[in-house]
Amino acid sequence: MAQLDRLLSVVAGNRADGLRLVQDGPAMLLKGGVEQPVTRQSLTITQVLALVREVAPDEATQRLQRGEPAQFEYAFGNDVYTASARYRDGQLTVEVAPRTPFARANGNGADALHAAHPSLRPTPHATAAQMEAREAAELPERAGAEDPEARAQIEALLRLQAERRASDLHLRSGERPLLRVDGDIVPLDGQEPLAEERLARMVLALMSERNRREFDELSDTDLAYELEGAGRYRVNVFRDRRGVGAVIRAVPSKVVSVEEMEITPEVQNLCRLNKGLVLVTGPTGSGKSTTLCALIDLVNRTRHDHIVTIEDPIEFVHQNKGCLITQRQVGTHTSSFKHALRAALREDPDVVLVGELRDLETVSIAIETAETGHLVFGTLHTSTAASTIDRVIDQFPSDRQSQIRVMLSESLKGVISQVLCRKVGGGRLAAREILLSTPAISNLIREGKTFQIPSVVQTSRRLGMLTLNDALLELAEQGKIEASEAYGKAIDKSAILQGLKTRGHDVSFVEGGKPRE
């Protein structure tokens, strides 16, 4: 049964005028000029496209993919429906309305229409019990979650990942499973290469219906999975040239504290602010989510406020301590970061966490939210504090950048840029560059002189600021990381090499200032 058929059965049962599907909103029943929601959750653009693609001719689907309007007819039961799909104000809108039923006596009924247009698939009316039985019969074909053997196989790999204390499990069609242990990719011993069909069954066993539809539509999807006795996992499933693949990241089941993370008192003080923007940045896999988890936990323990988190997917699960915590997952509880962030302003929040500032509109709303009396935490994939500020400003059109500099100079309270380093003796730890808002920093942002920020950070250690090079040198001095690791993670190679030499470290791993081959 097509997914659209379930909605059309509501239209037919209520003898309604039609149906409207709009991305980021629920499906609406139209009757007598009144709109009534028929789905509890809003539809994402992926879900709307999936509903259309399942029943529309290829030509109509291709027009939509090009951003053009499309029309087609679809037969359901004894009625024929006309569907009109177009983009309005950047949102995909689909309207479906019944036509006058074809007169079978004239030989041009739904059966004749189906014979002329195979893409129009007539479906006989069915009772609710018949529809449920039909759906149940279809489910095993669509849902890998009902495959206990495949679920047991992938859960066994997750338990091995937990035993090896690996941060990531890599699965590829035709290859053995691989683990990332202390930053290195290593094969999982005793495992055979995974055939594509077997791997597909295994990853489908982790997916919800929404994720399976998204994977069918876009060839990748993100989800969270929890395995009792092992922990929580962030899962990305995709297709590549070999077939199906997946990367599964372990998320500690225990919420980490700022004390365990060795976060400085100056950064902890950011959690006591009533308003402002705090950014945690770094490359993928640098521990941004763990640092944010510790900061949110500190707010939860020391304040009595409402915290709203918007994540994709939810990783760390927080329990209410001093605060009320609302955790929303993009794709499950909301359609997008920007939609949830805008809605959060109507949910009486004090603190808002945005898992990722992905686009201009999300960044703009986050800055406005920070300006209007809320403390906002967010992440970006930038490597230094100065480049973070440039990235935020550069997302805006040139005619708005001057205004954004002013807004950012007033709302930005701190930037924590971090990288993960291999720890001596095993494990990993974070080296953090710390920028804190001062009148000097605000003035440089306002005047567009971000290139001078590193110098101000370097001369403001007494205020709690720290450059990435100084953070790496401190870890090397304390014997927590090797000098070669500090050099490898640094961005300014010449400066850190000089610093290592000055402190008497062995720098034989480089010759003439260049790494050995």
Coordinates of C-alpha atoms in Angstrom, one line a residue:
M1 CA 0.0 0.0 0.0
A2 CA 1.3 3.4 -0.9
Q3 CA 1.8 5.8 2.1
L4 CA -0.4 8.3 0.4
D5 CA -3.3 5.8 0.3
R6 CA -3.6 6.0 4.1
L7 CA -4.1 9.7 3.9
L8 CA -6.5 9.5 1.0
S9 CA -8.6 6.9 2.9
V10 CA -9.2 9.7 5.5
V11 CA -10.2 12.1 2.7
A12 CA -12.6 9.5 1.3
G13 CA -14.0 8.5 4.7
N14 CA -14.7 12.1 5.6
R15 CA -15.9 13.0 2.0
A16 CA -13.4 15.9 2.3
D17 CA -12.5 18.4 -0.3
G18 CA -8.8 17.4 -0.4
L19 CA -5.5 17.1 1.3
R20 CA -2.6 19.5 1.7
L21 CA 1.0 18.4 2.5
V22 CA 3.5 21.2 3.3
Q23 CA 7.1 20.5 4.5
D24 CA 7.7 21.5 8.2
G25 CA 4.0 21.1 8.9
P26 CA 1.4 18.3 9.5
A27 CA -0.7 16.9 6.7
M28 CA -3.9 18.9 6.6
L29 CA -7.4 17.7 5.7
L30 CA -9.4 20.3 3.8
K31 CA -13.2 20.3 4.2
G32 CA -15.7 23.2 3.9
G33 CA -12.9 25.8 4.0
V34 CA -11.6 24.4 7.3
E35 CA -8.2 22.8 7.7
Q36 CA -7.7 19.9 10.2
P37 CA -4.4 18.2 10.9
V38 CA -4.3 14.4 10.2
T39 CA -0.8 13.7 11.4
R40 CA 0.7 14.4 14.8
Q41 CA 4.2 15.3 13.6
S42 CA 5.3 17.7 11.0
L43 CA 6.5 16.3 7.6
T44 CA 10.0 16.8 6.5
I45 CA 10.8 17.6 2.9
T46 CA 12.2 14.1 2.6
Q47 CA 8.8 12.6 3.8
V48 CA 6.8 14.8 1.4
L49 CA 9.0 13.8 -1.5
A50 CA 8.8 10.2 -0.6
L51 CA 4.9 10.4 -0.6
V52 CA 5.0 12.0 -4.0
R53 CA 7.6 9.7 -5.6
E54 CA 5.8 6.6 -4.6
V55 CA 2.8 7.5 -6.7
A56 CA 3.8 10.1 -9.3
P57 CA 5.0 9.4 -12.8
D58 CA 8.8 9.8 -13.4
E59 CA 8.3 13.0 -15.3
A60 CA 6.5 14.7 -12.4
T61 CA 9.2 13.6 -10.0
Q62 CA 12.0 14.9 -12.2
R63 CA 10.3 18.3 -12.5
L64 CA 10.1 18.6 -8.7
Q65 CA 13.8 17.7 -8.4
R66 CA 14.5 20.5 -10.7
G67 CA 12.4 22.9 -8.6
E68 CA 9.6 23.1 -11.1
P69 CA 5.9 22.7 -10.4
A70 CA 4.3 19.3 -11.4
Q71 CA 0.8 17.9 -11.8
F72 CA -0.4 14.3 -12.1
E73 CA -3.4 12.1 -11.5
Y74 CA -3.7 9.2 -9.1
A75 CA -6.5 6.6 -8.8
F76 CA -7.5 5.5 -5.4
G77 CA -10.5 3.3 -4.9
N78 CA -13.3 4.4 -7.3
D79 CA -12.1 7.9 -7.4
V80 CA -9.4 9.8 -9.3
Y81 CA -7.4 12.5 -7.5
T82 CA -5.5 15.4 -9.1
A83 CA -2.2 16.3 -7.4
S84 CA -0.4 19.6 -7.7
A85 CA 3.1 20.0 -6.3
R86 CA 5.1 23.2 -6.3
Y87 CA 7.6 25.1 -4.2
R88 CA 6.2 28.2 -2.4
D89 CA 8.5 30.5 -0.5
G90 CA 11.1 27.7 -0.5
Q91 CA 8.7 25.1 0.9
L92 CA 7.4 22.1 -1.0
T93 CA 3.6 22.1 -1.0
V94 CA 1.4 19.3 -2.4
E95 CA -2.3 19.6 -2.8
V96 CA -4.4 16.5 -3.6
A97 CA -8.2 16.9 -4.5
P98 CA -10.7 14.3 -5.8
R99 CA -12.1 14.6 -9.3
T100 CA -15.6 13.6 -10.2
P101 CA -15.5 9.8 -10.4
F102 CA -15.3 8.4 -13.9
A103 CA -18.5 6.9 -15.3
R104 CA -18.0 3.2 -15.7
A105 CA -20.9 3.0 -18.2
N106 CA -19.0 5.2 -20.6
G107 CA -15.9 2.9 -20.4
N108 CA -13.7 5.6 -19.0
G109 CA -13.7 4.6 -15.3
A110 CA -10.7 4.1 -13.0
D111 CA -9.9 0.7 -14.6
A112 CA -9.7 2.2 -18.0
L113 CA -7.6 5.1 -16.6
H114 CA -5.2 2.6 -15.0
A115 CA -4.9 0.7 -18.3
A116 CA -4.0 3.9 -20.1
H117 CA -1.6 5.1 -17.4
P118 CA 0.1 2.3 -15.4
S119 CA 1.6 4.8 -13.0
L120 CA -1.9 5.5 -11.6
R121 CA -2.5 2.5 -9.3
P122 CA -6.2 1.9 -8.3
T123 CA -6.7 0.6 -4.8
P124 CA -10.0 -0.9 -3.7
H125 CA -11.6 0.6 -0.6
A126 CA -10.7 -1.4 2.5
T127 CA -11.9 -1.6 6.1
A128 CA -9.6 -0.4 8.9
A129 CA -9.0 -4.1 9.9
Q130 CA -8.1 -5.0 6.3
M131 CA -5.7 -2.1 6.0
E132 CA -4.0 -3.0 9.3
A133 CA -3.7 -6.7 8.1
R134 CA -2.3 -5.5 4.7
E135 CA 0.2 -3.2 6.4
A136 CA 1.3 -5.9 8.8
A137 CA 1.8 -8.3 5.8
E138 CA 4.0 -5.6 4.1
L139 CA 6.1 -4.7 7.1
P140 CA 8.6 -7.6 7.1
E141 CA 9.6 -6.7 3.6
R142 CA 10.2 -3.1 4.5
A143 CA 11.5 -3.3 8.1
G144 CA 14.9 -4.7 8.9
A145 CA 14.0 -4.1 12.5
E146 CA 12.0 -7.3 12.4
D147 CA 15.1 -9.4 11.5
P148 CA 16.3 -10.8 14.9
E149 CA 19.3 -12.6 13.3
A150 CA 20.6 -9.4 11.7
R151 CA 20.0 -7.4 14.9
A152 CA 21.9 -10.0 17.0
Q153 CA 24.9 -9.9 14.5
I154 CA 25.3 -6.1 14.7
E155 CA 24.7 -6.0 18.4
A156 CA 27.5 -8.5 18.8
L157 CA 29.8 -6.1 17.0
L158 CA 28.7 -3.2 19.2
R159 CA 29.6 -5.2 22.3
L160 CA 33.1 -6.0 20.8
Q161 CA 33.4 -2.2 20.2
A162 CA 32.6 -1.5 23.8
E163 CA 35.1 -4.2 25.0
R164 CA 37.9 -2.7 22.9
R165 CA 36.9 0.8 24.1
A166 CA 36.8 1.9 20.5
S167 CA 35.3 5.3 19.6
D168 CA 34.0 4.2 16.2
L169 CA 33.0 1.0 14.4
H170 CA 33.5 1.2 10.6
L171 CA 31.4 -1.2 8.4
R172 CA 31.9 -1.5 4.6
S173 CA 30.5 -4.0 2.1
G174 CA 33.1 -6.6 1.2
E175 CA 35.5 -5.6 4.0
R176 CA 36.1 -6.7 7.6
P177 CA 34.8 -4.5 10.4
L178 CA 37.3 -1.9 11.5
L179 CA 37.6 -0.1 14.9
R180 CA 39.1 3.3 15.7
V181 CA 41.1 2.8 18.9
D182 CA 43.0 5.8 20.4
G183 CA 42.7 7.5 17.1
D184 CA 44.0 4.6 14.9
I185 CA 41.9 2.5 12.5
V186 CA 42.5 -1.2 13.2
P187 CA 40.8 -4.4 12.0
L188 CA 38.5 -6.2 14.3
D189 CA 40.2 -9.6 14.9
G190 CA 38.4 -12.8 14.0
Q191 CA 35.8 -11.2 11.6
E192 CA 35.1 -12.2 8.0
P193 CA 34.4 -9.6 5.3
L194 CA 30.8 -8.4 5.3
A195 CA 28.7 -9.3 2.2
E196 CA 26.6 -6.3 1.1
E197 CA 23.3 -8.1 1.6
R198 CA 24.3 -9.2 5.1
L199 CA 25.5 -5.7 6.0
A200 CA 22.3 -4.1 4.6
R201 CA 20.2 -6.4 6.8
M202 CA 22.3 -5.5 9.9
V203 CA 22.0 -1.7 9.5
L204 CA 18.3 -1.9 8.6
A205 CA 17.8 -3.7 12.0
L206 CA 18.8 -0.5 13.7
M207 CA 16.6 1.9 11.7
S208 CA 13.1 3.3 12.4
E209 CA 10.6 3.6 9.6
R210 CA 11.5 7.2 9.2
N211 CA 15.2 6.4 8.8
R212 CA 14.5 3.7 6.3
R213 CA 12.5 6.1 4.1
E214 CA 15.2 8.7 4.4
F215 CA 17.9 6.2 3.4
D216 CA 15.8 5.1 0.4
E217 CA 15.4 8.7 -0.6
L218 CA 18.8 10.2 0.1
S219 CA 21.1 7.2 0.4
D220 CA 22.3 8.2 3.9
T221 CA 20.7 8.7 7.3
D222 CA 21.6 9.5 10.9
L223 CA 20.2 7.9 14.0
A224 CA 20.8 7.1 17.6
Y225 CA 20.8 3.6 19.0
E226 CA 20.9 2.3 22.6
L227 CA 22.1 -1.2 23.5
E228 CA 21.5 -2.3 27.1
G229 CA 24.8 -3.2 28.8
A230 CA 26.9 -1.6 26.2
G231 CA 25.8 2.1 25.8
R232 CA 24.4 4.6 23.3
Y233 CA 25.6 5.0 19.7
R234 CA 25.4 7.6 17.0
V235 CA 25.0 5.9 13.7
N236 CA 25.5 7.1 10.1
V237 CA 24.4 4.7 7.3
F238 CA 25.3 5.5 3.7
R239 CA 26.0 4.1 0.2
D240 CA 29.3 4.3 -1.5
R241 CA 30.9 2.6 -4.6
R242 CA 31.1 -0.7 -2.7
G243 CA 27.5 -0.7 -1.5
V244 CA 26.1 -0.1 1.9
G245 CA 28.4 1.3 4.7
A246 CA 28.1 2.6 8.2
V247 CA 30.0 4.4 10.9
I248 CA 28.9 3.8 14.5
R249 CA 30.3 6.1 17.2
A250 CA 30.1 5.1 20.8
V251 CA 28.5 7.8 23.1
P252 CA 29.3 7.3 26.8
S253 CA 26.2 6.4 28.7
K254 CA 27.4 8.3 31.7
V255 CA 27.1 12.1 31.5
V256 CA 30.6 13.5 31.9
S257 CA 31.3 16.4 34.3
V258 CA 33.5 19.5 33.8
E259 CA 35.8 18.2 36.5
E260 CA 36.4 14.9 34.6
M261 CA 36.9 16.9 31.4
E262 CA 39.4 19.2 33.2
I263 CA 37.5 22.3 31.9
T264 CA 39.0 25.5 33.3
P265 CA 37.1 27.6 35.8
E266 CA 37.0 30.5 33.3
V267 CA 35.1 28.3 30.8
Q268 CA 32.9 27.0 33.6
N269 CA 31.9 30.6 34.4
L270 CA 30.3 30.8 30.9
C271 CA 27.6 28.5 32.2
R272 CA 26.6 31.0 34.8
L273 CA 25.7 33.7 32.2
N274 CA 22.1 34.7 31.7
K275 CA 22.5 35.5 28.0
G276 CA 25.0 35.3 25.2
L277 CA 26.5 32.9 22.6
V278 CA 29.1 30.2 23.5
L279 CA 30.6 28.2 20.6
V280 CA 32.4 24.9 20.9
T281 CA 34.3 24.2 17.7
G282 CA 36.7 21.7 16.1
P283 CA 37.0 19.1 13.4
T284 CA 34.8 16.1 13.2
G285 CA 35.6 13.6 16.0
S286 CA 37.3 16.3 18.3
G287 CA 35.0 15.7 21.2
K288 CA 32.7 18.8 20.8
S289 CA 29.6 16.8 21.9
T290 CA 31.4 15.6 25.0
T291 CA 32.5 19.1 26.0
L292 CA 29.0 20.5 25.4
C293 CA 27.6 17.6 27.5
A294 CA 29.8 18.6 30.4
L295 CA 28.8 22.3 30.1
I296 CA 25.1 21.5 30.0
D297 CA 25.5 19.1 33.0
L298 CA 27.1 22.0 34.9
V299 CA 24.1 24.2 34.1
N300 CA 21.8 21.4 35.1
R301 CA 23.5 20.9 38.5
T302 CA 23.9 24.6 39.5
R303 CA 20.9 26.4 38.1
H304 CA 17.1 26.2 38.2
D305 CA 16.2 26.9 34.6
H306 CA 14.7 25.3 31.5
I307 CA 17.2 23.8 29.1
V308 CA 16.2 23.0 25.5
T309 CA 18.6 20.9 23.4
I310 CA 18.2 20.4 19.6
E311 CA 20.4 17.6 18.3
D312 CA 20.9 15.3 15.3
P313 CA 20.7 12.7 16.8
I314 CA 20.4 12.9 20.6
E315 CA 23.6 11.6 22.0
F316 CA 23.9 12.1 25.8
V317 CA 20.7 11.7 27.7
H318 CA 20.4 14.2 30.5
Q319 CA 18.1 13.7 33.6
N320 CA 16.5 16.6 35.3
K321 CA 18.7 17.7 38.3
G322 CA 18.3 21.4 39.2
C323 CA 16.9 22.2 35.7
L324 CA 14.0 21.0 33.5
I325 CA 15.6 19.6 30.3
T326 CA 13.8 19.2 27.0
Q327 CA 15.7 17.2 24.4
R328 CA 14.5 17.2 20.8
Q329 CA 15.9 15.2 17.8
V330 CA 15.9 16.6 14.3
G331 CA 14.0 14.4 12.0
T332 CA 12.1 12.7 14.9
H333 CA 10.7 15.5 17.0
T334 CA 11.3 18.4 14.6
S335 CA 12.0 18.9 10.9
S336 CA 15.2 21.0 11.2
F337 CA 17.5 22.9 13.5
K338 CA 16.1 26.3 12.4
H339 CA 12.5 25.2 12.8
A340 CA 13.2 23.8 16.3
L341 CA 15.2 26.9 17.3
R342 CA 12.5 29.2 16.2
A343 CA 9.9 27.1 18.1
A344 CA 12.1 27.0 21.2
L345 CA 11.6 30.8 21.7
R346 CA 7.9 30.0 22.5
E347 CA 8.8 27.2 25.0
D348 CA 10.0 29.4 27.8
P349 CA 13.7 28.5 27.6
D350 CA 16.6 29.9 29.6
V351 CA 19.4 27.9 28.0
V352 CA 19.4 26.5 24.4
L353 CA 21.8 24.1 22.9
V354 CA 22.0 23.9 19.1
G355 CA 23.8 20.7 18.0
E356 CA 25.0 22.3 14.8
L357 CA 24.8 25.7 13.3
R358 CA 24.4 24.4 9.7
D359 CA 23.0 27.3 7.7
L360 CA 22.6 31.0 7.6
E361 CA 19.1 31.1 9.0
T362 CA 20.0 28.9 12.0
V363 CA 23.1 31.1 12.8
S364 CA 20.9 34.2 12.5
I365 CA 18.2 32.9 14.8
A366 CA 20.9 31.7 17.3
I367 CA 22.5 35.2 17.5
E368 CA 19.1 36.8 17.9
T369 CA 18.2 34.3 20.6
A370 CA 21.4 35.1 22.5
E371 CA 20.7 38.8 22.2
T372 CA 17.2 38.5 23.6
G373 CA 18.0 37.1 27.1
H374 CA 19.0 33.5 26.5
L375 CA 22.2 31.6 26.9
V376 CA 22.9 29.7 23.6
F377 CA 25.5 26.9 23.1
G378 CA 26.3 25.8 19.6
T379 CA 29.0 24.0 17.5
L380 CA 30.9 24.7 14.3
H381 CA 33.5 22.8 12.4
T382 CA 36.3 25.4 12.6
S383 CA 39.8 24.9 13.9
T384 CA 40.5 28.2 15.7
A385 CA 38.6 30.9 17.6
A386 CA 39.4 33.6 15.0
S387 CA 38.4 31.4 12.0
T388 CA 35.1 30.7 13.9
I389 CA 34.2 34.3 14.0
D390 CA 35.1 34.7 10.3
R391 CA 33.0 31.7 9.4
V392 CA 29.9 33.0 11.2
I393 CA 30.2 36.5 9.6
D394 CA 31.0 35.1 6.1
Q395 CA 27.8 33.1 6.0
F396 CA 25.8 36.3 5.7
P397 CA 25.5 38.5 2.5
S398 CA 28.0 41.3 2.3
D399 CA 25.3 44.0 2.9
R400 CA 24.5 42.4 6.3
Q401 CA 28.0 41.6 7.5
S402 CA 28.5 45.0 9.2
Q403 CA 25.3 44.5 11.2
I404 CA 26.2 40.9 12.1
R405 CA 29.7 42.1 13.3
V406 CA 28.0 44.5 15.7
M407 CA 25.5 41.8 16.9
L408 CA 28.2 39.2 17.3
S409 CA 30.5 41.6 19.2
E410 CA 27.8 42.1 21.8
S411 CA 26.4 38.5 22.0
L412 CA 29.5 36.3 21.7
K413 CA 30.8 35.4 25.1
G414 CA 33.3 32.6 24.4
V415 CA 34.8 30.2 21.8
I416 CA 36.3 26.9 22.8
S417 CA 38.2 25.3 19.8
Q418 CA 39.6 21.9 20.5
V419 CA 41.5 18.9 19.0
L420 CA 41.9 15.4 20.4
C421 CA 45.4 14.2 21.1
R422 CA 46.8 10.7 21.8
K423 CA 47.6 10.4 25.4
V424 CA 50.8 8.9 26.7
G425 CA 50.0 5.4 27.9
G426 CA 46.7 5.2 25.8
G427 CA 43.5 7.1 25.5
R428 CA 42.9 10.6 24.2
L429 CA 42.4 14.0 25.7
A430 CA 41.5 17.4 24.4
A431 CA 43.7 20.5 23.8
R432 CA 41.6 23.6 23.9
E433 CA 42.0 27.1 22.6
I434 CA 40.0 29.5 24.7
L435 CA 38.7 32.9 23.7
L436 CA 36.6 34.9 26.1
S437 CA 34.7 38.1 25.5
T438 CA 36.5 41.3 26.6
P439 CA 36.1 44.9 25.4
A440 CA 39.3 44.5 23.2
I441 CA 37.9 41.3 21.6
S442 CA 34.5 42.9 21.0
N443 CA 36.1 45.9 19.4
L444 CA 38.2 43.8 17.0
I445 CA 35.0 41.8 16.0
R446 CA 33.1 45.0 15.4
E447 CA 35.9 46.6 13.3
G448 CA 36.5 43.4 11.3
K449 CA 40.1 43.0 12.6
T450 CA 39.8 39.3 13.5
F451 CA 43.3 38.7 12.3
Q452 CA 44.5 40.5 15.5
I453 CA 42.5 38.2 17.8
P454 CA 45.3 35.5 18.3
S455 CA 47.7 38.2 19.6
V456 CA 45.1 39.4 22.1
V457 CA 44.4 35.8 23.2
Q458 CA 48.1 35.2 23.7
T459 CA 48.6 38.2 25.9
S460 CA 45.4 37.5 28.0
R461 CA 46.3 34.3 29.8
R462 CA 45.7 36.0 33.1
L463 CA 42.0 36.2 32.1
G464 CA 41.8 32.5 31.2
M465 CA 42.4 32.8 27.5
L466 CA 44.7 30.3 25.8
T467 CA 46.0 29.7 22.3
L468 CA 46.0 26.2 20.8
N469 CA 49.8 26.2 20.7
D470 CA 50.1 27.1 24.4
A471 CA 47.5 24.4 25.3
L472 CA 49.5 21.8 23.3
L473 CA 52.8 22.9 24.9
E474 CA 51.3 22.6 28.4
L475 CA 50.2 19.1 27.7
A476 CA 53.6 18.2 26.4
E477 CA 55.3 19.8 29.4
Q478 CA 53.1 17.8 31.8
G479 CA 54.0 14.6 30.0
K480 CA 50.5 13.9 29.0
I481 CA 51.2 13.9 25.2
E482 CA 54.4 13.4 23.2
A483 CA 56.1 16.4 21.6
S484 CA 55.5 14.8 18.2
E485 CA 51.8 14.7 18.9
A486 CA 51.8 18.4 19.9
Y487 CA 53.5 19.2 16.7
G488 CA 51.2 17.1 14.6
K489 CA 48.0 18.7 16.1
A490 CA 49.3 22.3 15.9
I491 CA 48.2 24.7 13.2
D492 CA 51.1 27.1 13.5
K493 CA 53.9 24.5 13.0
S494 CA 56.9 26.8 13.1
A495 CA 55.8 28.5 16.3
I496 CA 55.1 25.3 18.2
L497 CA 58.4 23.8 16.9
Q498 CA 60.2 26.8 18.4
G499 CA 58.3 26.4 21.6
L500 CA 59.2 22.7 21.9
K501 CA 62.9 23.5 21.3
T502 CA 62.9 26.3 23.9
R503 CA 61.5 23.9 26.5
G504 CA 64.1 21.3 25.8
H505 CA 62.0 18.7 24.0
D506 CA 63.4 16.3 21.5
V507 CA 62.4 17.4 18.1
S508 CA 64.3 14.8 16.1
F509 CA 61.0 13.8 14.5
V510 CA 61.5 16.8 12.2
E511 CA 64.6 17.8 10.2
G512 CA 65.1 21.4 9.1
G513 CA 61.6 22.3 10.4
K514 CA 60.0 19.7 8.0
P515 CA 58.6 16.3 9.1
R516 CA 60.6 13.3 8.1
E517 CA 59.4 11.1 5.3

